[in-house]
Amino acid sequence: MADHPAFGGRLFVANRGEIALRVIRAAHALGMDTVLGVSVADGESLAAREAGQTVVLGPAAARASYLDQDIVMHAALATGCTALHPGYGFLSERPELSSLCAEHGITFIGPAAESIKAVGDKLSAKRLAKSAGVPLTRGSDKIPDVEAALKVAASIGYPVITKASAGGGGRGMIVARSPAELAEAFGRAATTAREAFGDDTLYIEAYVERARHLEVQVVGDGDGRVVHFGERDCSIQRRYQKMIEEAPATVLSDDIRQRLRESAVNLLSSIGYRNAGTVEFLYDEARREFSFMEVNARIQVEHPVSEEITGVDLIQLQLEIGTGLRPLPSQSAIRTKGHAIEARILAEDPARDFSPTPGRITHWSPPVGPGIRVDTGFAAGNVVPPYYDSMIAKLIVRGKTREEAVDLLVSALSRFEVVGIPTNIPLLSAIARHSDYRSNNVSTRWLETTLLPSFTA
Amino acid sequence: MTPRDIESLIQLFESGDWTAMELRFGDSDLFLSRDPLQRPCWDGSEGSSPQPQARTTRTALLTIASPEAKPAEATASAHYHGHVVVKAPSLGTFYRAAKPSAPPFVEVGHRVEPETELCLIEVMKLFTTLRAGVAGTVSKIMVSDGEMIERGQPLFTIDPDG
């Protein structure tokens, strides 16, 4: 990491848990002061202890604290902050927060509001992708009714999947393998979408049976230049939530990898994208084709694996680009080396259908050693609160090859001691030891259809 | 000294009528006070201290008393020597008057009714009025005009009628 001058300025950290701590430490390394907004449930968190100042935003419920944009903005302004980092989740993809910051002279560490809007709506993002020459899944624009759905599906070919235009995470997504199934699923998907996102607009795509979730990490300077930090393979998922991610995607041939990375860069440079983002793709292993899925206009949970193979601290880079402290590196200055894997440690009990397990961690001893990194907001004695998502840590391992990284993952998981609450560590171990995973013979449905049915905690 | 011990001490303190308690055990110090402005004797500062420090002390105590992450203000005493403590319903900026040039809504010693306006709380230019909620006399004003306040922060104490 190059030396840089000490930088003034005060950063408001509008998030919690491991990412809040990550951002605070990155800011302090750059000479920035920090203010952390907390709910009353997070007043004693690790992040709160390390922040320069802590402000209580509101009660534990996220909608009255971390999700209350006016309260967050007011706290940032009242504490004299010059910049704001939204983390991931919560308000990070609300274009209004980006524009509110701009109106009040606070540097938003993320894209401009127009970019967030342009890529946030999935249908508009697909149009952008098309114009940028990025391959798309065979699919539709928005579908007004069942008749239109059946027509489109007939031309795409079954199986198809319904998707909500306004959001993801699996909600509104139903697979239909025949016209009869599609006719039945359409209404159900629209209702789910309306309940989850306030918008029942659906579109339809070809459903790929054996798919990989691949994504490319990019950072833009807001002036048209965008660089990538390699791709990630996030195919180990349960109910569309990622559990294990890795970089690079060794399933790809070099030429497809290159085209994938270039597609991501072309898409975001076409809109002059600023700061960090990820372009997500679906890779059809059988056809050896990738297609555009969506853009996440923020830093993501799994960014560390891209950091490990490029040697770049992406959070620090976000702050440097956002505040103008240094220019975006050139693509030729970014090299990838080795292999990295991240496993999400969740406060969920695989033996009880993944029910969340809030409670007090009485013993917390993450593994240490060369090539092992643990990003967490928790320490021994902390209470995992019931109000937020279940991720309590990220275990990241690095090796010269994928085989080495997988071996280290197995070893590190066996040394990850958490007592007081059940976690998904036994499941992560089972995945890491499975011959399919070790030989990288997996798909996005592998965890749920192959491993979980035979898994006993 | 475990969090549970500290919790027991706090309960003991709150149920009694001590005004302050200082404990030293090993290399830890515990200071409990009903007066948000009071400082422990080992704290170098004299007299009245900047409000944020006193607030942090009270917040830290309340967090210890709620190890299962219950909202902090639920365990805080809503009374102070029999007076009602009026707390901030949300984060915002505290204004003692309707306009910068106007006189404050209330001063110490003012009589109030439940509907009496005590202050304005502003969040991103949206102003809400905080009302007394009780009939009585204003006994303490704990925040200064234009200060940022946090949810649950004690703002006024009112000596209730009857």
PDB file of N, CA, C and O in Angstrom, chain A residues 142-193:
ATOM      1  N   LYS A 142     -40.883  -6.076 -18.807  1.00  0.00           N
ATOM      2  CA  LYS A 142     -41.914  -6.378 -17.799  1.00  0.00           C
ATOM      3  C   LYS A 142     -43.153  -7.009 -18.444  1.00  0.00           C
ATOM      4  O   LYS A 142     -43.545  -6.671 -19.557  1.00  0.00           O
ATOM      5  N   ILE A 143     -43.727  -7.917 -17.697  1.00  0.00           N
ATOM      6  CA  ILE A 143     -44.858  -8.714 -18.198  1.00  0.00           C
ATOM      7  C   ILE A 143     -46.129  -8.242 -17.507  1.00  0.00           C
ATOM      8  O   ILE A 143     -46.228  -8.332 -16.289  1.00  0.00           O
ATOM      9  N   PRO A 144     -47.083  -7.751 -18.275  1.00  0.00           N
ATOM     10  CA  PRO A 144     -48.292  -7.213 -17.625  1.00  0.00           C
ATOM     11  C   PRO A 144     -49.261  -8.272 -17.097  1.00  0.00           C
ATOM     12  O   PRO A 144     -49.950  -8.023 -16.121  1.00  0.00           O
ATOM     13  N   ASP A 145     -49.279  -9.443 -17.722  1.00  0.00           N
ATOM     14  CA  ASP A 145     -50.267 -10.437 -17.276  1.00  0.00           C
ATOM     15  C   ASP A 145     -49.856 -11.845 -17.694  1.00  0.00           C
ATOM     16  O   ASP A 145     -48.863 -12.034 -18.386  1.00  0.00           O
ATOM     17  N   VAL A 146     -50.642 -12.811 -17.266  1.00  0.00           N
ATOM     18  CA  VAL A 146     -50.321 -14.219 -17.509  1.00  0.00           C
ATOM     19  C   VAL A 146     -50.249 -14.547 -19.000  1.00  0.00           C
ATOM     20  O   VAL A 146     -49.378 -15.303 -19.442  1.00  0.00           O
ATOM     21  N   GLU A 147     -51.148 -13.968 -19.776  1.00  0.00           N
ATOM     22  CA  GLU A 147     -51.155 -14.272 -21.227  1.00  0.00           C
ATOM     23  C   GLU A 147     -49.829 -13.880 -21.858  1.00  0.00           C
ATOM     24  O   GLU A 147     -49.235 -14.627 -22.638  1.00  0.00           O
ATOM     25  N   ALA A 148     -49.369 -12.669 -21.523  1.00  0.00           N
ATOM     26  CA  ALA A 148     -48.083 -12.194 -22.054  1.00  0.00           C
ATOM     27  C   ALA A 148     -46.956 -13.106 -21.570  1.00  0.00           C
ATOM     28  O   ALA A 148     -46.028 -13.423 -22.323  1.00  0.00           O
ATOM     29  N   ALA A 149     -47.046 -13.531 -20.314  1.00  0.00           N
ATOM     30  CA  ALA A 149     -46.024 -14.412 -19.739  1.00  0.00           C
ATOM     31  C   ALA A 149     -45.924 -15.705 -20.532  1.00  0.00           C
ATOM     32  O   ALA A 149     -44.834 -16.163 -20.888  1.00  0.00           O
ATOM     33  N   LEU A 150     -47.058 -16.292 -20.814  1.00  0.00           N
ATOM     34  CA  LEU A 150     -47.071 -17.573 -21.540  1.00  0.00           C
ATOM     35  C   LEU A 150     -46.496 -17.409 -22.946  1.00  0.00           C
ATOM     36  O   LEU A 150     -45.764 -18.270 -23.435  1.00  0.00           O
ATOM     37  N   LYS A 151     -46.789 -16.274 -23.563  1.00  0.00           N
ATOM     38  CA  LYS A 151     -46.279 -15.996 -24.917  1.00  0.00           C
ATOM     39  C   LYS A 151     -44.758 -15.913 -24.917  1.00  0.00           C
ATOM     40  O   LYS A 151     -44.078 -16.539 -25.734  1.00  0.00           O
ATOM     41  N   VAL A 152     -44.233 -15.129 -23.969  1.00  0.00           N
ATOM     42  CA  VAL A 152     -42.785 -14.954 -23.868  1.00  0.00           C
ATOM     43  C   VAL A 152     -42.107 -16.283 -23.572  1.00  0.00           C
ATOM     44  O   VAL A 152     -41.092 -16.634 -24.176  1.00  0.00           O
ATOM     45  N   ALA A 153     -42.669 -17.017 -22.616  1.00  0.00           N
ATOM     46  CA  ALA A 153     -42.064 -18.293 -22.216  1.00  0.00           C
ATOM     47  C   ALA A 153     -42.014 -19.258 -23.400  1.00  0.00           C
ATOM     48  O   ALA A 153     -41.060 -20.017 -23.548  1.00  0.00           O
ATOM     49  N   ALA A 154     -43.039 -19.212 -24.236  1.00  0.00           N
ATOM     50  CA  ALA A 154     -43.050 -20.104 -25.399  1.00  0.00           C
ATOM     51  C   ALA A 154     -41.876 -19.787 -26.321  1.00  0.00           C
ATOM     52  O   ALA A 154     -41.271 -20.691 -26.900  1.00  0.00           O
ATOM     53  N   SER A 155     -41.518 -18.498 -26.456  1.00  0.00           N
ATOM     54  CA  SER A 155     -40.408 -18.153 -27.343  1.00  0.00           C
ATOM     55  C   SER A 155     -39.051 -18.363 -26.685  1.00  0.00           C
ATOM     56  O   SER A 155     -38.075 -18.693 -27.359  1.00  0.00           O
ATOM     57  N   ILE A 156     -38.967 -18.212 -25.350  1.00  0.00           N
ATOM     58  CA  ILE A 156     -37.694 -18.449 -24.646  1.00  0.00           C
ATOM     59  C   ILE A 156     -37.416 -19.945 -24.557  1.00  0.00           C
ATOM     60  O   ILE A 156     -36.296 -20.400 -24.724  1.00  0.00           O
ATOM     61  N   GLY A 157     -38.455 -20.680 -24.268  1.00  0.00           N
ATOM     62  CA  GLY A 157     -38.283 -22.108 -24.023  1.00  0.00           C
ATOM     63  C   GLY A 157     -38.265 -22.382 -22.536  1.00  0.00           C
ATOM     64  O   GLY A 157     -37.646 -21.640 -21.777  1.00  0.00           O
ATOM     65  N   TYR A 158     -38.956 -23.465 -22.083  1.00  0.00           N
ATOM     66  CA  TYR A 158     -38.985 -23.827 -20.675  1.00  0.00           C
ATOM     67  C   TYR A 158     -37.720 -24.614 -20.327  1.00  0.00           C
ATOM     68  O   TYR A 158     -37.126 -25.242 -21.222  1.00  0.00           O
ATOM     69  N   PRO A 159     -37.319 -24.610 -19.070  1.00  0.00           N
ATOM     70  CA  PRO A 159     -37.936 -23.921 -17.936  1.00  0.00           C
ATOM     71  C   PRO A 159     -37.639 -22.420 -17.927  1.00  0.00           C
ATOM     72  O   PRO A 159     -36.632 -21.976 -18.471  1.00  0.00           O
ATOM     73  N   VAL A 160     -38.571 -21.662 -17.275  1.00  0.00           N
ATOM     74  CA  VAL A 160     -38.377 -20.225 -17.100  1.00  0.00           C
ATOM     75  C   VAL A 160     -38.473 -19.900 -15.618  1.00  0.00           C
ATOM     76  O   VAL A 160     -38.923 -20.726 -14.818  1.00  0.00           O
ATOM     77  N   ILE A 161     -38.046 -18.676 -15.256  1.00  0.00           N
ATOM     78  CA  ILE A 161     -38.166 -18.230 -13.866  1.00  0.00           C
ATOM     79  C   ILE A 161     -38.763 -16.824 -13.847  1.00  0.00           C
ATOM     80  O   ILE A 161     -38.391 -15.988 -14.683  1.00  0.00           O
ATOM     81  N   THR A 162     -39.721 -16.602 -12.912  1.00  0.00           N
ATOM     82  CA  THR A 162     -40.273 -15.250 -12.752  1.00  0.00           C
ATOM     83  C   THR A 162     -39.355 -14.465 -11.820  1.00  0.00           C
ATOM     84  O   THR A 162     -38.743 -15.049 -10.921  1.00  0.00           O
ATOM     85  N   LYS A 163     -39.249 -13.174 -12.040  1.00  0.00           N
ATOM     86  CA  LYS A 163     -38.425 -12.326 -11.164  1.00  0.00           C
ATOM     87  C   LYS A 163     -39.098 -10.988 -10.954  1.00  0.00           C
ATOM     88  O   LYS A 163     -39.777 -10.485 -11.834  1.00  0.00           O
ATOM     89  N   ALA A 164     -38.845 -10.424  -9.767  1.00  0.00           N
ATOM     90  CA  ALA A 164     -39.406  -9.102  -9.451  1.00  0.00           C
ATOM     91  C   ALA A 164     -38.477  -8.029  -9.984  1.00  0.00           C
ATOM     92  O   ALA A 164     -37.264  -8.118  -9.821  1.00  0.00           O
ATOM     93  N   SER A 165     -39.046  -7.010 -10.612  1.00  0.00           N
ATOM     94  CA  SER A 165     -38.223  -5.925 -11.152  1.00  0.00           C
ATOM     95  C   SER A 165     -37.612  -5.086 -10.034  1.00  0.00           C
ATOM     96  O   SER A 165     -36.522  -4.548 -10.171  1.00  0.00           O
ATOM     97  N   ALA A 166     -38.328  -4.992  -8.906  1.00  0.00           N
ATOM     98  CA  ALA A 166     -37.930  -4.049  -7.856  1.00  0.00           C
ATOM     99  C   ALA A 166     -36.980  -4.609  -6.816  1.00  0.00           C
ATOM    100  O   ALA A 166     -36.502  -3.865  -5.972  1.00  0.00           O
ATOM    101  N   GLY A 167     -36.702  -5.890  -6.826  1.00  0.00           N
ATOM    102  CA  GLY A 167     -35.815  -6.407  -5.787  1.00  0.00           C
ATOM    103  C   GLY A 167     -35.400  -7.838  -6.033  1.00  0.00           C
ATOM    104  O   GLY A 167     -35.865  -8.478  -6.975  1.00  0.00           O
ATOM    105  N   GLY A 168     -34.511  -8.332  -5.176  1.00  0.00           N
ATOM    106  CA  GLY A 168     -33.977  -9.680  -5.365  1.00  0.00           C
ATOM    107  C   GLY A 168     -34.054 -10.517  -4.121  1.00  0.00           C
ATOM    108  O   GLY A 168     -35.060 -10.497  -3.419  1.00  0.00           O
ATOM    109  N   GLY A 169     -32.971 -11.237  -3.846  1.00  0.00           N
ATOM    110  CA  GLY A 169     -32.933 -12.095  -2.671  1.00  0.00           C
ATOM    111  C   GLY A 169     -33.865 -13.271  -2.776  1.00  0.00           C
ATOM    112  O   GLY A 169     -34.203 -13.910  -1.785  1.00  0.00           O
ATOM    113  N   GLY A 170     -34.302 -13.586  -3.990  1.00  0.00           N
ATOM    114  CA  GLY A 170     -35.138 -14.775  -4.173  1.00  0.00           C
ATOM    115  C   GLY A 170     -36.625 -14.512  -4.112  1.00  0.00           C
ATOM    116  O   GLY A 170     -37.427 -15.361  -4.505  1.00  0.00           O
ATOM    117  N   ARG A 171     -37.014 -13.355  -3.614  1.00  0.00           N
ATOM    118  CA  ARG A 171     -38.455 -13.129  -3.457  1.00  0.00           C
ATOM    119  C   ARG A 171     -39.088 -12.783  -4.797  1.00  0.00           C
ATOM    120  O   ARG A 171     -38.585 -11.934  -5.525  1.00  0.00           O
ATOM    121  N   GLY A 172     -40.195 -13.429  -5.103  1.00  0.00           N
ATOM    122  CA  GLY A 172     -40.844 -13.246  -6.398  1.00  0.00           C
ATOM    123  C   GLY A 172     -40.254 -14.146  -7.473  1.00  0.00           C
ATOM    124  O   GLY A 172     -40.638 -14.073  -8.632  1.00  0.00           O
ATOM    125  N   MET A 173     -39.318 -15.011  -7.079  1.00  0.00           N
ATOM    126  CA  MET A 173     -38.660 -15.895  -8.045  1.00  0.00           C
ATOM    127  C   MET A 173     -39.272 -17.285  -7.956  1.00  0.00           C
ATOM    128  O   MET A 173     -39.143 -17.960  -6.943  1.00  0.00           O
ATOM    129  N   ILE A 174     -39.964 -17.672  -9.026  1.00  0.00           N
ATOM    130  CA  ILE A 174     -40.578 -19.008  -9.079  1.00  0.00           C
ATOM    131  C   ILE A 174     -40.221 -19.648 -10.411  1.00  0.00           C
ATOM    132  O   ILE A 174     -40.372 -19.022 -11.465  1.00  0.00           O
ATOM    133  N   VAL A 175     -39.759 -20.907 -10.367  1.00  0.00           N
ATOM    134  CA  VAL A 175     -39.421 -21.649 -11.586  1.00  0.00           C
ATOM    135  C   VAL A 175     -40.664 -22.343 -12.118  1.00  0.00           C
ATOM    136  O   VAL A 175     -41.414 -22.951 -11.364  1.00  0.00           O
ATOM    137  N   ALA A 176     -40.853 -22.239 -13.443  1.00  0.00           N
ATOM    138  CA  ALA A 176     -41.983 -22.942 -14.067  1.00  0.00           C
ATOM    139  C   ALA A 176     -41.455 -23.782 -15.216  1.00  0.00           C
ATOM    140  O   ALA A 176     -40.707 -23.281 -16.063  1.00  0.00           O
ATOM    141  N   ARG A 177     -41.840 -25.048 -15.230  1.00  0.00           N
ATOM    142  CA  ARG A 177     -41.316 -25.950 -16.260  1.00  0.00           C
ATOM    143  C   ARG A 177     -42.307 -26.245 -17.367  1.00  0.00           C
ATOM    144  O   ARG A 177     -42.007 -27.000 -18.287  1.00  0.00           O
ATOM    145  N   SER A 178     -43.500 -25.663 -17.264  1.00  0.00           N
ATOM    146  CA  SER A 178     -44.525 -25.891 -18.283  1.00  0.00           C
ATOM    147  C   SER A 178     -45.495 -24.718 -18.262  1.00  0.00           C
ATOM    148  O   SER A 178     -45.516 -23.968 -17.285  1.00  0.00           O
ATOM    149  N   PRO A 179     -46.295 -24.567 -19.333  1.00  0.00           N
ATOM    150  CA  PRO A 179     -47.287 -23.474 -19.335  1.00  0.00           C
ATOM    151  C   PRO A 179     -48.233 -23.541 -18.135  1.00  0.00           C
ATOM    152  O   PRO A 179     -48.564 -22.503 -17.553  1.00  0.00           O
ATOM    153  N   ALA A 180     -48.638 -24.735 -17.747  1.00  0.00           N
ATOM    154  CA  ALA A 180     -49.557 -24.859 -16.606  1.00  0.00           C
ATOM    155  C   ALA A 180     -48.900 -24.331 -15.333  1.00  0.00           C
ATOM    156  O   ALA A 180     -49.514 -23.592 -14.564  1.00  0.00           O
ATOM    157  N   GLU A 181     -47.639 -24.698 -15.111  1.00  0.00           N
ATOM    158  CA  GLU A 181     -46.934 -24.215 -13.906  1.00  0.00           C
ATOM    159  C   GLU A 181     -46.779 -22.709 -13.951  1.00  0.00           C
ATOM    160  O   GLU A 181     -46.913 -22.040 -12.926  1.00  0.00           O
ATOM    161  N   LEU A 182     -46.486 -22.168 -15.132  1.00  0.00           N
ATOM    162  CA  LEU A 182     -46.281 -20.725 -15.236  1.00  0.00           C
ATOM    163  C   LEU A 182     -47.576 -19.977 -14.965  1.00  0.00           C
ATOM    164  O   LEU A 182     -47.588 -18.962 -14.250  1.00  0.00           O
ATOM    165  N   ALA A 183     -48.681 -20.491 -15.516  1.00  0.00           N
ATOM    166  CA  ALA A 183     -49.972 -19.844 -15.293  1.00  0.00           C
ATOM    167  C   ALA A 183     -50.266 -19.761 -13.796  1.00  0.00           C
ATOM    168  O   ALA A 183     -50.770 -18.757 -13.303  1.00  0.00           O
ATOM    169  N   GLU A 184     -49.942 -20.818 -13.077  1.00  0.00           N
ATOM    170  CA  GLU A 184     -50.203 -20.854 -11.630  1.00  0.00           C
ATOM    171  C   GLU A 184     -49.216 -19.973 -10.854  1.00  0.00           C
ATOM    172  O   GLU A 184     -49.576 -19.261  -9.922  1.00  0.00           O
ATOM    173  N   ALA A 185     -47.960 -19.976 -11.292  1.00  0.00           N
ATOM    174  CA  ALA A 185     -46.926 -19.275 -10.521  1.00  0.00           C
ATOM    175  C   ALA A 185     -47.002 -17.761 -10.656  1.00  0.00           C
ATOM    176  O   ALA A 185     -46.601 -17.033  -9.737  1.00  0.00           O
ATOM    177  N   PHE A 186     -47.494 -17.292 -11.795  1.00  0.00           N
ATOM    178  CA  PHE A 186     -47.427 -15.858 -12.097  1.00  0.00           C
ATOM    179  C   PHE A 186     -48.089 -15.005 -11.010  1.00  0.00           C
ATOM    180  O   PHE A 186     -47.496 -14.046 -10.503  1.00  0.00           O
ATOM    181  N   GLY A 187     -49.332 -15.385 -10.648  1.00  0.00           N
ATOM    182  CA  GLY A 187     -50.059 -14.610  -9.641  1.00  0.00           C
ATOM    183  C   GLY A 187     -49.356 -14.627  -8.290  1.00  0.00           C
ATOM    184  O   GLY A 187     -49.232 -13.615  -7.598  1.00  0.00           O
ATOM    185  N   ARG A 188     -48.862 -15.796  -7.915  1.00  0.00           N
ATOM    186  CA  ARG A 188     -48.173 -15.952  -6.616  1.00  0.00           C
ATOM    187  C   ARG A 188     -46.926 -15.077  -6.576  1.00  0.00           C
ATOM    188  O   ARG A 188     -46.642 -14.411  -5.585  1.00  0.00           O
ATOM    189  N   ALA A 189     -46.171 -15.092  -7.684  1.00  0.00           N
ATOM    190  CA  ALA A 189     -44.923 -14.315  -7.717  1.00  0.00           C
ATOM    191  C   ALA A 189     -45.224 -12.820  -7.608  1.00  0.00           C
ATOM    192  O   ALA A 189     -44.517 -12.090  -6.915  1.00  0.00           O
ATOM    193  N   ALA A 190     -46.286 -12.372  -8.290  1.00  0.00           N
ATOM    194  CA  ALA A 190     -46.637 -10.950  -8.267  1.00  0.00           C
ATOM    195  C   ALA A 190     -47.010 -10.509  -6.853  1.00  0.00           C
ATOM    196  O   ALA A 190     -46.612  -9.441  -6.382  1.00  0.00           O
ATOM    197  N   THR A 191     -47.766 -11.349  -6.151  1.00  0.00           N
ATOM    198  CA  THR A 191     -48.169 -11.031  -4.769  1.00  0.00           C
ATOM    199  C   THR A 191     -46.952 -10.937  -3.863  1.00  0.00           C
ATOM    200  O   THR A 191     -46.815 -10.008  -3.073  1.00  0.00           O
ATOM    201  N   THR A 192     -46.052 -11.917  -3.967  1.00  0.00           N
ATOM    202  CA  THR A 192     -44.846 -11.914  -3.140  1.00  0.00           C
ATOM    203  C   THR A 192     -44.022 -10.660  -3.410  1.00  0.00           C
ATOM    204  O   THR A 192     -43.521 -10.018  -2.485  1.00  0.00           O
ATOM    205  N   ALA A 193     -43.918 -10.294  -4.687  1.00  0.00           N
ATOM    206  CA  ALA A 193     -43.133  -9.113  -5.065  1.00  0.00           C
ATOM    207  C   ALA A 193     -43.761  -7.855  -4.476  1.00  0.00           C
ATOM    208  O   ALA A 193     -43.073  -6.979  -3.958  1.00  0.00           O
TER     209      ALA A 193
END
